[in-house]
Structure formats: C-alpha cells, structure tokens
CSV table of C-alpha atoms in Angstrom, one decimal:
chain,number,residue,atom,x,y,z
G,1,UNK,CA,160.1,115.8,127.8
G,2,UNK,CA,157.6,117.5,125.5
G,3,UNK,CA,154.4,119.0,126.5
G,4,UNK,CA,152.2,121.3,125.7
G,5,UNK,CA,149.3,123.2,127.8
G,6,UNK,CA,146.3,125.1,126.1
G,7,UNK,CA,144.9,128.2,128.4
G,8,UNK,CA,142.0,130.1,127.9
G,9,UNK,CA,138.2,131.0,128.2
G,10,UNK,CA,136.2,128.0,129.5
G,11,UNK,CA,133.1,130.1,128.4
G,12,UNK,CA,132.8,133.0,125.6
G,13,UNK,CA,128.9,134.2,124.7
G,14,UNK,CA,128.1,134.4,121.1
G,15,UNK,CA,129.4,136.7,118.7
G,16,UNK,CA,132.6,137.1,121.0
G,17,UNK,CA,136.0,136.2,119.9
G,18,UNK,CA,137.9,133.1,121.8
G,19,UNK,CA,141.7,133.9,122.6
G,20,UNK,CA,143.4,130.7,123.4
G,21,UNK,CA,147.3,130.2,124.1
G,22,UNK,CA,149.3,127.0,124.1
G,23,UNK,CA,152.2,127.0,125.7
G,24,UNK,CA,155.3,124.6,125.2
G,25,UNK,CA,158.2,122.8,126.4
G,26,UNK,CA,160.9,120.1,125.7
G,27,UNK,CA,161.1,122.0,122.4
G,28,UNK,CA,162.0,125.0,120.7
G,29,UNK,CA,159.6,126.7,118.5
G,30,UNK,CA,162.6,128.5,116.5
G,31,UNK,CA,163.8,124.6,115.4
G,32,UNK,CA,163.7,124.6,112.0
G,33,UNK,CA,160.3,122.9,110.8
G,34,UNK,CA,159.2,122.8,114.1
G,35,UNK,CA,155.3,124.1,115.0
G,36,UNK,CA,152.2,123.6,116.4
G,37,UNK,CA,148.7,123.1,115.2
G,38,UNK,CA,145.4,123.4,116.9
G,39,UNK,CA,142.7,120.8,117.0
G,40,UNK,CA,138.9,120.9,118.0
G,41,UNK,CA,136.3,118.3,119.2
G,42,UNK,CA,132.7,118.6,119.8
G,43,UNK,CA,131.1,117.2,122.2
G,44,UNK,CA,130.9,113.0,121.1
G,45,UNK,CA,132.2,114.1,117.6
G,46,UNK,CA,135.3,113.7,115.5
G,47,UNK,CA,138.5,115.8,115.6
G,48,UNK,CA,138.8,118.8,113.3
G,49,UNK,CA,142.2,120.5,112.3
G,50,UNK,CA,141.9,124.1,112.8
G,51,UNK,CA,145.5,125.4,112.0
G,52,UNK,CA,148.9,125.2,112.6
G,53,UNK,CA,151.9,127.4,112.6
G,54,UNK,CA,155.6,126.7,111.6
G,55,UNK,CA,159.2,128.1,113.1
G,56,UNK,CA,159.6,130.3,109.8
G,57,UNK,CA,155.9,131.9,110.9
G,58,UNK,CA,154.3,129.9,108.2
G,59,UNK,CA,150.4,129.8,109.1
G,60,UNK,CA,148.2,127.4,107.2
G,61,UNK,CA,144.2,127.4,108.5
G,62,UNK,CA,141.6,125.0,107.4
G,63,UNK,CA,139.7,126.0,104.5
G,64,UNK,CA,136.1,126.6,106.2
G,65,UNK,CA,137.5,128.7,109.2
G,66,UNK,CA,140.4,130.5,107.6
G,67,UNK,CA,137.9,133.6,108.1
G,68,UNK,CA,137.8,133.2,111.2
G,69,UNK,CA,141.0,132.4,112.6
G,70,UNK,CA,144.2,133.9,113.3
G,71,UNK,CA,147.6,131.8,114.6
G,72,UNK,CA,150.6,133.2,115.8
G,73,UNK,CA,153.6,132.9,118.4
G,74,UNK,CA,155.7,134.3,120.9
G,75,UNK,CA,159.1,132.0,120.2
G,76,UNK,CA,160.7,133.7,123.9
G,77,UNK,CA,157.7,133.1,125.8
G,78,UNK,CA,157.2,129.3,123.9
G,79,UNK,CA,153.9,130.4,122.9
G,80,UNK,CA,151.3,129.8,120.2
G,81,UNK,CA,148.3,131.8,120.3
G,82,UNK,CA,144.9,130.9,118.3
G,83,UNK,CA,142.2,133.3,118.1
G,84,UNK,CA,139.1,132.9,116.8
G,85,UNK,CA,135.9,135.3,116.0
G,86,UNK,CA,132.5,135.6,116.2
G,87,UNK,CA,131.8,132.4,118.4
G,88,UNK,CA,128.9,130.2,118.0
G,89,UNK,CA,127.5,128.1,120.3
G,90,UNK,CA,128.5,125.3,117.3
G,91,UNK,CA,131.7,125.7,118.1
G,92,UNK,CA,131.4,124.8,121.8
G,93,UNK,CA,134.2,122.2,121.6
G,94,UNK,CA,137.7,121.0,123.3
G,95,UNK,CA,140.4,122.5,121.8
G,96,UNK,CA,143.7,121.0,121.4
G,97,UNK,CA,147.3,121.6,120.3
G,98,UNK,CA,150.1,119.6,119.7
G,99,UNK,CA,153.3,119.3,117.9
G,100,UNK,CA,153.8,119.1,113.9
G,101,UNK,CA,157.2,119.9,112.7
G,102,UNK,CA,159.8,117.3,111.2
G,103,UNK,CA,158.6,114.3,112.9
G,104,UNK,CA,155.4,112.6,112.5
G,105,UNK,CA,152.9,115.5,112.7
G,106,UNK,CA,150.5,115.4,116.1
G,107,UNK,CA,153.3,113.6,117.9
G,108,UNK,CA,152.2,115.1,120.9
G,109,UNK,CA,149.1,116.7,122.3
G,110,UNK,CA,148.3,119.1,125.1
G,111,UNK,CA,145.5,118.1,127.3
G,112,UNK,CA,143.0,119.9,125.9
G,113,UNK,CA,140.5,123.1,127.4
G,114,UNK,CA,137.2,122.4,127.1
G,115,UNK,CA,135.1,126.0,125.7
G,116,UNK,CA,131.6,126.6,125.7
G,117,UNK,CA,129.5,129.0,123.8
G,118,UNK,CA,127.0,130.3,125.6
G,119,UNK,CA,125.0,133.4,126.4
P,1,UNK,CA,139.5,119.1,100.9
P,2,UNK,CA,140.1,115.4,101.0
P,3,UNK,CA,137.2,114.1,103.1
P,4,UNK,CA,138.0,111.0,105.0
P,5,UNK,CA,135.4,108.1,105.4
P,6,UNK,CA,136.0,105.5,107.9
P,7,UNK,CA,134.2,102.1,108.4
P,8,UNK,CA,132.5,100.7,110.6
P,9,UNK,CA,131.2,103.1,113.2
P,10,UNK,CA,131.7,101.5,115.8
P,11,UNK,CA,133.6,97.5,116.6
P,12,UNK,CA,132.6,95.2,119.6
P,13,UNK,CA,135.8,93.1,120.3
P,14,UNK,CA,136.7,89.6,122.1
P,15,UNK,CA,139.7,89.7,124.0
P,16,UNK,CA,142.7,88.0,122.0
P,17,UNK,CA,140.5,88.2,118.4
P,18,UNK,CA,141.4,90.4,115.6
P,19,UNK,CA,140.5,93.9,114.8
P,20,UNK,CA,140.0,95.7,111.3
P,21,UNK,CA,139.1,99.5,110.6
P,22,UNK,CA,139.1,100.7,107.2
P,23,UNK,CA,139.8,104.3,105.7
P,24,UNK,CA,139.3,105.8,102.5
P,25,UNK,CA,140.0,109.2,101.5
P,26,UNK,CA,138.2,111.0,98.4
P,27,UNK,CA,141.7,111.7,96.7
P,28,UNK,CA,144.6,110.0,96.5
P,29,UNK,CA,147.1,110.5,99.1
P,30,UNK,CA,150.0,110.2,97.6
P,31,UNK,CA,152.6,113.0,97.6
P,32,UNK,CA,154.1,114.3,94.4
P,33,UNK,CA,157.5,113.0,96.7
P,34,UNK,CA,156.2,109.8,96.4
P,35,UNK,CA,155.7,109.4,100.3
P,36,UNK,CA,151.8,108.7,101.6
P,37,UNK,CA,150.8,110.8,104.3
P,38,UNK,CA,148.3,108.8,105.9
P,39,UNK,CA,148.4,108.7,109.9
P,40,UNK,CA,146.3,107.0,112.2
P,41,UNK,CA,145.7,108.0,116.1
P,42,UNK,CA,143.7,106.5,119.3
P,43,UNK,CA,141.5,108.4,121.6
P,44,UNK,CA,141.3,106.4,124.8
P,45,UNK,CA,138.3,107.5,127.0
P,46,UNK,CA,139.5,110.9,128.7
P,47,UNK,CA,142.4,111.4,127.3
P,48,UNK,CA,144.0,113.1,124.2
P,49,UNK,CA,144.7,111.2,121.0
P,50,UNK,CA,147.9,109.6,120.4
P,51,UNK,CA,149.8,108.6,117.2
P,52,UNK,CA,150.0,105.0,116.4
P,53,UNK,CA,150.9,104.6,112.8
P,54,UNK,CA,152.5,107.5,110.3
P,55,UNK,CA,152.8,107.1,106.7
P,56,UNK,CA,151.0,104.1,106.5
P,57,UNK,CA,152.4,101.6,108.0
P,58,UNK,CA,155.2,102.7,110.3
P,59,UNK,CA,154.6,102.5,114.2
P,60,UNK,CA,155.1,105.3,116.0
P,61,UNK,CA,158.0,104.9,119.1
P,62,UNK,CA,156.2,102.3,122.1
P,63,UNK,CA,153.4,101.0,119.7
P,64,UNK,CA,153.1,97.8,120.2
P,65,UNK,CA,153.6,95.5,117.2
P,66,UNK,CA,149.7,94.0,117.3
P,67,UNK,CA,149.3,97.2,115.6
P,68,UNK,CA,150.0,97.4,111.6
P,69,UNK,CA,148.6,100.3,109.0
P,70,UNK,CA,148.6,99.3,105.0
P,71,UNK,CA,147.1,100.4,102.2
P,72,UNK,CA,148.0,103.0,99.7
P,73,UNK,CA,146.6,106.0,97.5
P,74,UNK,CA,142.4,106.0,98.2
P,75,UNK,CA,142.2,102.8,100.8
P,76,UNK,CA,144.0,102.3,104.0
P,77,UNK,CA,143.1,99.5,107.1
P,78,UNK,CA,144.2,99.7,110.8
P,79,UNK,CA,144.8,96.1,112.3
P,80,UNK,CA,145.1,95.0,115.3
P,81,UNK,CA,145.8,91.4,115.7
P,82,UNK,CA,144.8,90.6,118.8
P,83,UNK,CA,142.7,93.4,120.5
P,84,UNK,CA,143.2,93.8,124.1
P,85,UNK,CA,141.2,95.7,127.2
P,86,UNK,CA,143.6,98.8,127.0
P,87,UNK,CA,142.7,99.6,123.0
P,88,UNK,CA,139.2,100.2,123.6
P,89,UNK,CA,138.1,104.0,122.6
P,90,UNK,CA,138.0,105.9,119.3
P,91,UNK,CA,140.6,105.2,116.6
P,92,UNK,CA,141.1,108.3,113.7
P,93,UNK,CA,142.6,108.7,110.7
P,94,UNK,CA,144.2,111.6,109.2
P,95,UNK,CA,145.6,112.6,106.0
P,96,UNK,CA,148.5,115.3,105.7
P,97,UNK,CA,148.8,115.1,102.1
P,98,UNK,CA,146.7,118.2,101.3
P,99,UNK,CA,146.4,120.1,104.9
P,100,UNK,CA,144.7,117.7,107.3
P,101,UNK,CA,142.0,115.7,107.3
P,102,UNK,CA,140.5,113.3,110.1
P,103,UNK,CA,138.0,110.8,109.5
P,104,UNK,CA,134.7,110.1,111.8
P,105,UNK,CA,136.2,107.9,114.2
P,106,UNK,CA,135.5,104.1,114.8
P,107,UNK,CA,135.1,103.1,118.6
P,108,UNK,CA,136.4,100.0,119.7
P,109,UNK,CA,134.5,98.2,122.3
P,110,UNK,CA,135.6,94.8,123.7
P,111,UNK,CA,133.1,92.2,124.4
C-alpha cells in the first residue's frame, strides 16, 4: 500500500527558510523512474507544482521558484526533502507530495501540512 | 510555461444530469512521442486530490466509468454523465507535457 506523509514547520516568520520532508512507503525511491514531486495550495486557490525528484537524482523545479527551492532524498530513510528560502507570508499554503514515476504522474498524494507565514 | 485555463468557474449540478468542464492549454500538448500528457484530478472537500483521467481519456484504476476525458492538442473536456452527490468539490487539470501545469479549478456543486 502506497503512502506518503509530509512533516514539517506548521509556522516559519518571514524571510526564514521552510524545511519540509515527505516520507514514503509501498515503494522504493531507488525503482527506476520512480520519484516524488511536491505540490502547494493556497488558501481557496488552485494547486501549484513546485518540484519533483527522480530515482536517478534528477531534480526539475518550476520555473518561478527554481530560486528558491532545493529537492533532494535520503533513498534508506524513504525520504524526500524540499526546502524552500526566504518565506513570504504569500506562500502560506498546504503543501503536498505525491508519487510521479512510471505510472500516471500524482497517482498518489500525502495528506498534506498546512504552513503559515507569519511573524 | 503552458498556462492552463479552465471553464466554467464553478458548475451547480442536478442529481443524475450531465456534467461538462472544459480545458485549454496555451500550447499544444502533444509530445514529440506522439502521446498527450493531459491529466485531470478531483479535490473532494478536505481531502487531497486524486487522479481520474491520464492522458486524456484513460481512467485511472476505480474511476468509475460516468467519468470520460477527450480532446486533444489545445482543448480538452471532462464529462461526467450523470453527476452524483459524492463528485461534488474542485476538479483540475494538469498538463505534463512541458513540466506541470494545473489549471484554476472548476467546483462542482449539486443542486
């Protein structure tokens, strides 16, 4: 059974960097193709892609936040670890990850951790 | 980046009537390997999304068949042929053609 679990801050100030880990199961991310990608949400607003990490430590970040962000992953502890700097309240948000890899991309999500910018 | 427009807003739904949502990306989405990477996912209220349709028009494993994707390169429409109380919340699409994309979401309401 596949799941994934983000952890975290549930409240950085501004300017600070956010740290958050998803951590899997009910796969391997050493499977060939195999990754994860993290997803945000405002508040009442749309999802947003942030980045997403293959087995082969391929890293591809969305175009307006690749400045910002950094993804990597501990394959022994199942981990994938997003970090992001220089917080903004605007980027109080829920922040998801899930599964891309072989199959359909986003097959499976993590619950999501909720993180709010705020001094 | 492909930006991803999706109509209407928002859809207010009788039991047992149809459903349409419509998506249209600002590039084509076909792959130079000839497969469309154009996905479409739910948000129920609370919860995470979930994948419904991938590459168009296939249903993802335990979507029921009332659910059907087509379209192809710029335009793409979700159906849903006969809307029931448990597909209310916020259907998205995504592109994966060129990194990913969602659109705005369109919330389905029922009546």
């Amino acid at each position: 059974q596949v799941t994934l679990k983000e952890s975290g801050p549930v409240l950085v100030k501004p300017t600070e960097a956010l740290t958050l880990t998803c951590t899997v199961s009910g796969f391997s991310l050493s499977t060939a193709r195999m990754g994860v990608s993290w997803i945000r949400q405002p508040p009442g607003k749309a999802l947003e892609w942030l980045a997403h990490i293959f087995s082969n430590d391929e890293k591809v970040y969305s175009t307006s936040l690749k400045s910002r962000l950094t993804i990597s992953k501990d394959t022994s502890k199942s981990q994938v670890v997003l970090t992001m700097t220089n917080m903004d309240p605007m980027d109080t948000a829920t922040y998801y990850c899930a599964r891309i890899g072989s199959s359909p991309p986003l097959d499976f999500w993590g619950q999501g951790i909720l993180v709010t910018v705020s001094s | 980046d492909i930006v991803m427009t999706q109509t209407p807003l928002s859809l207010s739904v009788t039991p047992g009537q149809p459903a349409s949502i419509s998506c249209k990306s600002s590039q084509s989405l076909l792959h130079s390997n000839g497969k469309t990477y154009l996905y479409w996912y739910l948000q129920k209220p609370g919860q995470s999304p979930h994948l419904l349709i991938y590459e168009v028009s296939s249903r993802f494993s335990g979507v029921p068949d009332r659910f059907s994707g087509s379209g192809s390169g710029t335009d793409f429409t979700l159906k849903i042929s006969r809307v029931e109380a448990e597909d209310v919340g916020v259907y998205y699409c995504m592109q994966g053609t060129h990194l990913l994309t969602f659109g705005g979401g369109t919330k389905v309401e029922i009546k």
